[in-house]
Amino acid sequence: MTIEARGALSREAVLEAAARLVKEHGPDALTMRRLAAELGTAVTSIYWHVGGREALLDALVERTVAELGEIRPCAGTPEQRVVGVARALRRQLRDHPHLVALVHERGLTERMFLPAQQVLVCEAHAAGLRGARAAEFVRAVQFQVVGHVLVERNRERAPVQHPGEEELWGAETAGADPALARALARPVDTERLFVTSVRALVRSLLPQPPAMPTRPADAAG
Amino acid sequence: MTIEARGALSREAVLEAAARLVKEHGPDALTMRRLAAELGTAVTSIYWHVGGREALLDALVERTVAELGEIRPCAGTPEQRVVGVARALRRQLRDHPHLVALVHERGLTERMFLPAQQVLVCEAHAAGLRGARAAEFVRAVQFQVVGHVLVERNRERAPVQHPGEEELWGAETAGADPALARALARPVDTERLFVTSVRALVRSLLPQPPAMPTRPADAAG
DNA sequence: ACCTGAACACCGTTCAAGT
DNA sequence: ACCTGAACACCGTTCAAGT
């Protein structure tokens, strides 16, 4: 439909049109023929500039990863900062569902997390964690955050569930704990669960500052 | 190539052939035409028995989810049992990469976890957790496990990384903590990280028993 | 009820030919 | 160097026709 400004078809123009196509109509809409129509060129011209479909997707995904990977530091305690980084990353991933779908499919969701690693390392150090233990902390958080986002996406794509949590946790299955059954029958508050989980992980893996007077939590690495 | 035993093409036979095709050659190999050739029938016969490709995939995935979702209880402390369930589920997912790829694509990885929910509820109760807090625990573990598996898959599908952790954490970036840099430059031991993370989450969210008499030397893997 | 082939409307990719 | 149309080898799906 929309014909691009003609003349001098460039690699950049192709990528831009491809990105727009994906953003507006989803990854499936990105076919070589449709893209060519959008650009007002022959299908084969695209091959000259960016190569085949795989190469085009590679370039598109690389672009997205670089853009969304940017991370800016926050303030607060180490725990708060880690949660902040996690939430920022999650938001960016959720704000571009179609482009990120491509990133997921190509297995590069993880790759996007690399810039955030540095921030996490700082927080680990600030909390007194070093060496292999710090590395483990960084990776645990990384897997946790990316994993959560992938699960959310998985849930959103899921068709109608077939027992489904609602039926599975109906009145009689509840047994001795109706409050739990009610909670599990409700849809998940993913934002809340996300923060809870990240916080729980951080609290277990990061040495906690003395803070409360009651009992000394070990400050030793 | 391999022609099925002819006569009386059934829905079951179609599903079985489709499953074998996916298992042996991956989801991309499952085309209507190839499947028909494998069965020794006309392409259109498949449409009569199972409907179009989407319906076929639905049936296939439903089947896989039901098979892999089975869960058998283990022994030990609540923490050990939760970790046991988590590991069992992870193993099953990793043992059938091709079929599970279909499950992932259709957004049903999560659905497979439903049977395990009951086990987790028991453990939550055994540890003295009830109501909404127990529900939160169950879901946190669920997201954690499924998320980890999805991340692992994501990593495996990823092409060559482009800074890549190795370069990113080369000698000079390390700064004050060369041990950490070395650890992050090494490939991840996903099994170990998985157990560490699940354990960390459980320890944060599950009320811990008094246990040791002297003092809890926590966090030590 | 079950199976068929032909046909339709799509794909991605290649290639010889143009300027 | 850049762009083109024609052609190839695939797709999933529909449909009228067979038994």
Short mmCIF file of C-alpha atoms in Angstrom, two decimals, chain A residues 62 103-111 114-115 117-118 121 125 129-136 138-140 142-144 146-148 150-152 154-155 157-159 161-165 168-169 173 176-177 179-180 183-188 190 192-193 196-197 199-201 203-205 215-216 218, chain B residues 62 103-111 114 117-118 121 125 129-132 134-136 138-140 142-144 146-148 150-152 154-155 157-159 161-165 168-169 173 176-177 179-180 183-188 190 192-193 196-197 199-201 203-205 215-216 218-220:
data_model
loop_
_atom_site.label_atom_id
_atom_site.label_comp_id
_atom_site.label_asym_id
_atom_site.label_seq_id
_atom_site.Cartn_x
_atom_site.Cartn_y
_atom_site.Cartn_z
CA GLU A 62 20.60 -7.07 15.94
CA VAL A 103 14.32 -11.52 19.04
CA HIS A 104 12.84 -14.40 21.01
CA GLU A 105 12.51 -16.62 17.99
CA ARG A 106 16.14 -16.10 17.12
CA GLY A 107 17.23 -16.86 20.65
CA LEU A 108 18.68 -13.42 21.38
CA THR A 109 16.57 -12.36 24.33
CA GLU A 110 19.46 -13.26 26.57
CA ARG A 111 21.93 -11.33 24.48
CA LEU A 114 24.54 -8.13 28.38
CA PRO A 115 24.69 -4.36 29.09
CA GLN A 117 25.40 -7.31 33.49
CA GLN A 118 27.74 -4.46 34.27
CA VAL A 121 28.21 -6.49 38.88
CA HIS A 125 30.29 -5.40 44.61
CA LEU A 129 29.93 -9.93 46.97
CA ARG A 130 32.96 -10.82 44.82
CA GLY A 131 34.44 -13.41 42.54
CA ALA A 132 32.57 -16.53 41.55
CA ARG A 133 29.78 -15.80 44.01
CA ALA A 134 29.16 -12.42 42.42
CA ALA A 135 29.12 -14.04 38.99
CA GLU A 136 26.56 -16.53 40.16
CA VAL A 138 24.56 -11.83 38.22
CA ARG A 139 23.59 -14.84 36.20
CA ALA A 140 20.84 -15.92 38.52
CA GLN A 142 19.75 -12.51 34.47
CA PHE A 143 18.08 -15.89 34.01
CA GLN A 144 15.34 -14.87 36.39
CA VAL A 146 14.68 -13.00 31.03
CA GLY A 147 12.92 -16.17 32.08
CA HIS A 148 10.02 -14.29 33.57
CA LEU A 150 9.63 -15.39 28.31
CA VAL A 151 7.04 -17.04 30.52
CA GLU A 152 4.78 -14.02 30.28
CA ASN A 154 4.36 -17.83 26.61
CA ARG A 155 1.20 -17.27 28.64
CA ARG A 157 0.27 -16.75 23.31
CA ALA A 158 -1.45 -19.67 24.99
CA PRO A 159 -4.90 -20.61 23.65
CA GLN A 161 -6.45 -23.69 28.78
CA HIS A 162 -7.84 -27.16 29.19
CA PRO A 163 -8.25 -27.89 32.72
CA GLY A 164 -7.12 -24.32 33.32
CA GLU A 165 -6.20 -23.03 36.72
CA LEU A 168 -8.26 -27.08 38.62
CA TRP A 169 -8.63 -24.98 41.74
CA THR A 173 -10.11 -29.31 45.06
CA ALA A 176 -8.20 -27.38 53.69
CA ASP A 177 -7.09 -24.06 52.20
CA ALA A 179 -7.95 -18.95 50.43
CA LEU A 180 -5.16 -20.56 48.43
CA ALA A 183 -5.80 -17.09 44.90
CA LEU A 184 -4.74 -19.70 42.35
CA ALA A 185 -8.05 -19.45 40.51
CA ARG A 186 -7.47 -15.74 39.96
CA PRO A 187 -5.31 -14.60 37.02
CA VAL A 188 -1.70 -13.86 37.88
CA THR A 190 2.63 -10.75 36.70
CA ARG A 192 3.75 -8.10 41.28
CA LEU A 193 4.99 -11.67 40.95
CA THR A 196 8.42 -10.49 44.42
CA SER A 197 10.54 -13.12 42.70
CA ARG A 199 13.42 -9.48 45.37
CA ALA A 200 13.34 -12.98 46.87
CA LEU A 201 16.27 -14.05 44.75
CA ARG A 203 17.63 -11.36 49.28
CA SER A 204 18.86 -14.93 49.20
CA LEU A 205 21.94 -14.36 47.10
CA ARG A 215 19.99 -10.93 64.74
CA PRO A 216 23.21 -10.66 62.78
CA ASP A 218 26.23 -12.96 58.07
CA GLU B 62 -1.88 -31.30 23.60
CA VAL B 103 4.90 -26.60 22.78
CA HIS B 104 6.95 -23.46 23.31
CA GLU B 105 5.87 -21.93 20.03
CA ARG B 106 2.24 -22.45 20.89
CA GLY B 107 2.69 -20.91 24.32
CA LEU B 108 1.86 -24.05 26.29
CA THR B 109 5.06 -24.57 28.24
CA GLU B 110 3.34 -23.09 31.24
CA ARG B 111 0.30 -25.30 30.84
CA LEU B 114 -0.27 -27.46 36.08
CA GLN B 117 1.14 -27.12 41.11
CA GLN B 118 -0.53 -29.65 43.40
CA VAL B 121 0.89 -26.66 47.23
CA HIS B 125 1.46 -26.42 53.41
CA LEU B 129 2.56 -21.53 54.36
CA ARG B 130 -1.13 -20.98 53.58
CA GLY B 131 -3.55 -18.86 51.59
CA ALA B 132 -2.39 -16.10 49.30
CA ALA B 134 1.25 -20.10 49.50
CA ALA B 135 -0.23 -19.25 46.12
CA GLU B 136 2.47 -16.67 45.55
CA VAL B 138 3.69 -21.76 43.99
CA ARG B 139 3.57 -19.31 41.17
CA ALA B 140 6.99 -17.91 41.84
CA GLN B 142 6.43 -22.13 38.52
CA PHE B 143 7.60 -19.02 36.70
CA GLN B 144 11.14 -19.63 37.86
CA VAL B 146 9.56 -22.63 33.26
CA GLY B 147 11.46 -19.38 32.77
CA HIS B 148 14.81 -21.06 33.27
CA LEU B 150 12.90 -21.11 28.23
CA VAL B 151 16.10 -19.14 28.74
CA GLU B 152 18.19 -22.25 28.22
CA ASN B 154 16.85 -19.32 24.00
CA ARG B 155 20.58 -19.60 24.57
CA ARG B 157 19.21 -21.28 19.59
CA ALA B 158 21.32 -18.14 19.75
CA PRO B 159 23.85 -17.64 16.94
CA GLN B 161 27.28 -13.66 20.18
CA HIS B 162 28.54 -10.29 19.25
CA PRO B 163 30.33 -8.81 22.00
CA GLY B 164 29.71 -12.07 23.77
CA GLU B 165 30.38 -12.59 27.43
CA LEU B 168 32.85 -8.32 27.38
CA TRP B 169 34.60 -9.73 30.41
CA THR B 173 37.09 -4.88 31.83
CA ALA B 176 39.11 -4.87 40.63
CA ASP B 177 37.64 -8.36 40.45
CA ALA B 179 37.92 -13.76 39.62
CA LEU B 180 34.48 -12.48 38.69
CA ALA B 183 33.76 -16.64 36.05
CA LEU B 184 31.60 -14.59 33.68
CA ALA B 185 33.83 -15.39 30.73
CA ARG B 186 33.26 -19.08 31.27
CA PRO B 187 30.14 -20.72 29.83
CA VAL B 188 27.25 -21.10 32.25
CA THR B 190 22.97 -24.19 33.67
CA ARG B 192 24.01 -25.77 38.75
CA LEU B 193 22.57 -22.29 38.23
CA THR B 196 20.98 -22.55 42.98
CA SER B 197 18.20 -20.24 41.81
CA ARG B 199 16.91 -23.09 46.13
CA ALA B 200 17.42 -19.38 46.68
CA LEU B 201 13.83 -18.62 45.82
CA ARG B 203 14.63 -20.22 50.95
CA SER B 204 13.32 -16.70 50.64
CA LEU B 205 9.66 -17.55 50.23
CA ARG B 215 23.79 -21.11 63.82
CA PRO B 216 22.49 -21.29 60.26
CA ASP B 218 23.07 -20.06 55.18
CA ALA B 219 23.58 -19.47 51.49
CA ALA B 220 26.49 -21.88 51.30
#
